[in-house]
């Protein structure tokens, strides 16, 4: 990718005409069961989605739960499947030789001869990528190149977790992860690079090829922070919902489309996308936008550290958010099961009124009994976040 000559997709004149004339196939419609995408653009229940599987790794954290299982791994995805989670979210990038892999960071760090080496993930061939960390199919003590990770404050630490696993490719995830789980596939691009149109198309096509060959009836959601990639993936296929990821104004980027919930909604409407995945603080700061999204028939999911707080999740449910991406999968799914979800029940003729009445009673019984301290937290949550 020649960054010096890179052109932003939005700068290319008449993008839709370019797409129509392009020499790549356009995938057609096959909506999966489990996610209502047939024009309603909404999910059928409050979703809990496991972040990078059973939760992201924060190796600098003192909380053991944040470094229990290697994130974005087969082990992590199947660990999440042990709980009543609906989807797992994970990051997909494409190697130099065209293989979709599952990895979050833009660069991969290792130590060789006492020197820290850094390589861009998308500059690696598949064999080079798989050469890092534990080697699949080998003895447990057979390790590839060491894996390090850089924290936000610049520290470089060993990527140590209690339960490690090999790096994996997208095709392997489809073949080996519990088939009941839906996949929220984040199409990962570097926030600091400007991409050529052909680079985006190549990466998306490589990913779509695997998805359409392997997904079968598994529910799929695509999401991405890259605005042009979001528009392109919607143009390249009409089967799976596409959500635009946004920080909701909690961070500022060069691309104005990324800097507010209002811009996210505008992009979805202009590009025909199905919904928004926002940092939860962005939603708490602008709760009035939830009603506007519903009017526009857009679905709303959230992510962020606050989604590991039970009270914050329950508050979002009351506000009309349709699902949360969480790290503490066990804790949050248990809380959601008690507070929000109602048991499924088949209805016969004439049972509608009785079922609705029973449902209301069950919902009232399932509502949490907050302590005074917890109630104070709930009441202060939104105004405190607005001040951040």
Short mmCIF file of N, CA, C and O in Angstrom, two decimals, residues 4-60:
data_model
loop_
_atom_site.label_atom_id
_atom_site.label_comp_id
_atom_site.label_asym_id
_atom_site.label_seq_id
_atom_site.Cartn_x
_atom_site.Cartn_y
_atom_site.Cartn_z
N UNK A 4 2.02 7.31 0.20
CA UNK A 4 2.26 8.62 -0.38
C UNK A 4 1.23 8.96 -1.45
O UNK A 4 0.85 10.10 -1.64
N UNK A 5 0.79 7.93 -2.17
CA UNK A 5 -0.14 8.17 -3.28
C UNK A 5 -1.58 7.83 -2.92
O UNK A 5 -2.44 7.77 -3.76
N UNK A 6 -1.81 7.58 -1.63
CA UNK A 6 -3.14 7.16 -1.21
C UNK A 6 -4.18 8.24 -1.47
O UNK A 6 -3.93 9.42 -1.32
N UNK A 7 -5.37 7.79 -1.88
CA UNK A 7 -6.49 8.70 -2.14
C UNK A 7 -7.67 8.23 -1.32
O UNK A 7 -8.00 7.05 -1.31
N UNK A 8 -8.29 9.14 -0.61
CA UNK A 8 -9.47 8.80 0.18
C UNK A 8 -10.60 8.42 -0.74
O UNK A 8 -10.82 9.06 -1.78
N UNK A 9 -11.34 7.35 -0.40
CA UNK A 9 -12.42 6.89 -1.27
C UNK A 9 -13.43 7.99 -1.56
O UNK A 9 -13.94 8.12 -2.67
N UNK A 10 -13.69 8.83 -0.56
CA UNK A 10 -14.69 9.88 -0.75
C UNK A 10 -14.22 10.92 -1.76
O UNK A 10 -15.01 11.71 -2.25
N UNK A 11 -12.90 10.93 -2.08
CA UNK A 11 -12.39 11.88 -3.06
C UNK A 11 -12.51 11.37 -4.49
O UNK A 11 -12.28 12.12 -5.44
N UNK A 12 -12.85 10.08 -4.64
CA UNK A 12 -12.99 9.52 -5.98
C UNK A 12 -14.32 9.96 -6.56
O UNK A 12 -15.37 9.73 -5.96
N UNK A 13 -14.35 10.60 -7.73
CA UNK A 13 -15.62 11.08 -8.28
C UNK A 13 -16.53 9.93 -8.68
O UNK A 13 -16.09 8.90 -9.17
N UNK A 14 -17.83 10.14 -8.45
CA UNK A 14 -18.85 9.20 -8.90
C UNK A 14 -18.55 7.77 -8.44
O UNK A 14 -18.39 6.86 -9.23
N UNK A 15 -18.47 7.57 -7.12
CA UNK A 15 -18.10 6.28 -6.54
C UNK A 15 -19.04 5.17 -6.99
O UNK A 15 -18.61 4.07 -7.31
N UNK A 16 -20.34 5.45 -7.04
CA UNK A 16 -21.29 4.39 -7.37
C UNK A 16 -21.12 3.94 -8.82
O UNK A 16 -21.31 2.77 -9.14
N UNK A 17 -20.76 4.86 -9.71
CA UNK A 17 -20.50 4.48 -11.09
C UNK A 17 -19.26 3.59 -11.17
O UNK A 17 -19.21 2.62 -11.92
N UNK A 18 -18.26 3.90 -10.35
CA UNK A 18 -17.06 3.07 -10.29
C UNK A 18 -17.42 1.66 -9.84
O UNK A 18 -16.94 0.68 -10.38
N UNK A 19 -18.27 1.57 -8.85
CA UNK A 19 -18.66 0.26 -8.33
C UNK A 19 -19.41 -0.56 -9.39
O UNK A 19 -19.19 -1.75 -9.53
N UNK A 20 -20.28 0.11 -10.14
CA UNK A 20 -21.06 -0.61 -11.14
C UNK A 20 -20.16 -1.15 -12.25
O UNK A 20 -20.41 -2.20 -12.82
N UNK A 21 -19.09 -0.43 -12.54
CA UNK A 21 -18.19 -0.83 -13.62
C UNK A 21 -17.07 -1.74 -13.16
O UNK A 21 -16.30 -2.24 -13.96
N UNK A 22 -16.97 -1.97 -11.85
CA UNK A 22 -15.85 -2.74 -11.31
C UNK A 22 -15.93 -4.20 -11.76
O UNK A 22 -16.99 -4.73 -12.05
N UNK A 23 -14.77 -4.86 -11.77
CA UNK A 23 -14.68 -6.23 -12.26
C UNK A 23 -14.73 -7.26 -11.14
O UNK A 23 -14.21 -8.35 -11.27
N UNK A 24 -15.34 -6.92 -9.99
CA UNK A 24 -15.47 -7.87 -8.90
C UNK A 24 -16.94 -8.23 -8.73
O UNK A 24 -17.82 -7.44 -9.05
N UNK A 25 -17.22 -9.44 -8.22
CA UNK A 25 -18.62 -9.87 -8.10
C UNK A 25 -19.33 -9.16 -6.97
O UNK A 25 -18.73 -8.81 -5.97
N UNK A 26 -20.62 -8.96 -7.13
CA UNK A 26 -21.46 -8.39 -6.08
C UNK A 26 -22.28 -9.54 -5.50
O UNK A 26 -23.02 -10.20 -6.20
N UNK A 27 -22.13 -9.80 -4.20
CA UNK A 27 -22.87 -10.89 -3.57
C UNK A 27 -24.33 -10.51 -3.40
O UNK A 27 -24.67 -9.34 -3.24
N UNK A 28 -25.18 -11.50 -3.42
CA UNK A 28 -26.61 -11.25 -3.36
C UNK A 28 -27.23 -11.72 -2.06
O UNK A 28 -26.56 -12.24 -1.19
N UNK A 29 -28.52 -11.59 -1.98
CA UNK A 29 -29.21 -11.67 -0.69
C UNK A 29 -29.38 -13.09 -0.17
O UNK A 29 -29.73 -14.00 -0.88
N UNK A 30 -29.05 -13.28 1.12
CA UNK A 30 -29.35 -14.51 1.84
C UNK A 30 -29.29 -14.18 3.33
O UNK A 30 -28.31 -14.41 4.00
N UNK A 31 -30.36 -13.59 3.85
CA UNK A 31 -30.36 -13.17 5.25
C UNK A 31 -30.32 -14.38 6.17
O UNK A 31 -31.03 -15.35 5.95
N UNK A 32 -29.49 -14.31 7.20
CA UNK A 32 -29.42 -15.43 8.16
C UNK A 32 -30.61 -15.41 9.10
O UNK A 32 -31.21 -14.37 9.34
N UNK A 33 -30.92 -16.58 9.64
CA UNK A 33 -31.95 -16.62 10.67
C UNK A 33 -31.34 -16.12 11.97
O UNK A 33 -30.16 -16.21 12.18
N UNK A 34 -32.17 -15.59 12.85
CA UNK A 34 -31.68 -15.11 14.13
C UNK A 34 -31.46 -13.61 14.18
O UNK A 34 -31.30 -13.05 15.24
N UNK A 35 -31.43 -12.96 13.03
CA UNK A 35 -31.29 -11.51 13.00
C UNK A 35 -32.25 -10.97 11.97
O UNK A 35 -32.21 -11.36 10.81
N UNK A 36 -33.15 -10.10 12.37
CA UNK A 36 -34.17 -9.59 11.46
C UNK A 36 -33.58 -8.49 10.61
O UNK A 36 -33.36 -7.39 11.05
N UNK A 37 -33.32 -8.82 9.33
CA UNK A 37 -32.69 -7.87 8.43
C UNK A 37 -33.49 -7.69 7.16
O UNK A 37 -32.99 -7.22 6.17
N UNK A 38 -34.72 -8.11 7.19
CA UNK A 38 -35.54 -8.07 5.98
C UNK A 38 -36.33 -6.78 5.89
O UNK A 38 -37.55 -6.78 5.76
N UNK A 39 -35.62 -5.67 5.97
CA UNK A 39 -36.27 -4.38 5.82
C UNK A 39 -36.54 -3.70 7.14
O UNK A 39 -36.65 -2.50 7.21
N UNK A 40 -36.69 -4.47 8.23
CA UNK A 40 -36.97 -3.85 9.52
C UNK A 40 -35.72 -3.28 10.16
O UNK A 40 -35.79 -2.37 10.97
N UNK A 41 -34.55 -3.87 9.79
CA UNK A 41 -33.27 -3.37 10.30
C UNK A 41 -33.24 -3.30 11.81
O UNK A 41 -32.78 -2.34 12.41
N UNK A 42 -33.76 -4.33 12.47
CA UNK A 42 -33.74 -4.31 13.92
C UNK A 42 -33.57 -5.73 14.45
O UNK A 42 -33.93 -6.70 13.79
N UNK A 43 -32.97 -5.85 15.62
CA UNK A 43 -32.80 -7.15 16.23
C UNK A 43 -34.03 -7.45 17.07
O UNK A 43 -34.78 -6.57 17.45
N UNK A 44 -34.25 -8.75 17.34
CA UNK A 44 -35.50 -9.16 17.96
C UNK A 44 -35.47 -9.14 19.48
O UNK A 44 -36.50 -9.29 20.11
N UNK A 45 -34.30 -8.99 20.10
CA UNK A 45 -34.22 -8.97 21.55
C UNK A 45 -32.98 -8.19 21.96
O UNK A 45 -32.18 -7.77 21.13
N UNK A 46 -32.83 -7.97 23.27
CA UNK A 46 -31.65 -7.28 23.77
C UNK A 46 -30.46 -8.23 23.67
O UNK A 46 -30.42 -9.28 24.31
N UNK A 47 -29.49 -7.85 22.86
CA UNK A 47 -28.35 -8.72 22.58
C UNK A 47 -27.20 -8.48 23.55
O UNK A 47 -26.93 -7.34 23.93
N UNK A 48 -26.51 -9.56 23.91
CA UNK A 48 -25.23 -9.46 24.61
C UNK A 48 -24.18 -10.07 23.69
O UNK A 48 -24.31 -11.21 23.25
N UNK A 49 -23.14 -9.28 23.40
CA UNK A 49 -22.11 -9.68 22.45
C UNK A 49 -20.77 -9.72 23.17
O UNK A 49 -20.37 -8.74 23.81
N UNK A 50 -20.07 -10.83 23.07
CA UNK A 50 -18.78 -10.98 23.72
C UNK A 50 -17.69 -10.24 22.97
O UNK A 50 -17.45 -10.49 21.79
N UNK A 51 -17.00 -9.31 23.64
CA UNK A 51 -15.97 -8.48 23.03
C UNK A 51 -14.70 -9.30 22.78
O UNK A 51 -14.09 -9.81 23.72
N UNK A 52 -14.33 -9.45 21.53
CA UNK A 52 -13.16 -10.25 21.12
C UNK A 52 -13.26 -11.66 21.68
O UNK A 52 -12.27 -12.30 21.99
N UNK A 53 -14.49 -12.14 21.82
CA UNK A 53 -14.73 -13.47 22.37
C UNK A 53 -15.25 -13.36 23.78
O UNK A 53 -16.31 -12.79 24.04
N UNK A 54 -14.49 -13.89 24.73
CA UNK A 54 -14.89 -13.86 26.13
C UNK A 54 -14.42 -12.60 26.84
O UNK A 54 -14.56 -12.48 28.05
N UNK A 55 -13.88 -11.64 26.08
CA UNK A 55 -13.42 -10.38 26.65
C UNK A 55 -12.03 -10.02 26.15
O UNK A 55 -11.20 -10.88 25.87
N UNK A 56 -11.78 -8.72 26.04
CA UNK A 56 -10.48 -8.24 25.57
C UNK A 56 -9.41 -8.46 26.64
O UNK A 56 -9.72 -8.66 27.81
N UNK A 57 -8.14 -8.46 26.21
CA UNK A 57 -7.02 -8.57 27.14
C UNK A 57 -6.50 -7.18 27.51
O UNK A 57 -6.28 -6.34 26.63
N UNK A 58 -6.36 -6.93 28.79
CA UNK A 58 -5.67 -5.75 29.30
C UNK A 58 -4.56 -6.27 30.21
O UNK A 58 -4.76 -6.45 31.42
N UNK A 59 -3.41 -6.55 29.61
CA UNK A 59 -2.36 -7.24 30.35
C UNK A 59 -1.74 -6.38 31.44
O UNK A 59 -1.07 -6.90 32.33
N UNK A 60 -1.99 -5.06 31.38
CA UNK A 60 -1.49 -4.18 32.43
C UNK A 60 -2.45 -4.08 33.60
O UNK A 60 -2.13 -3.48 34.63
#
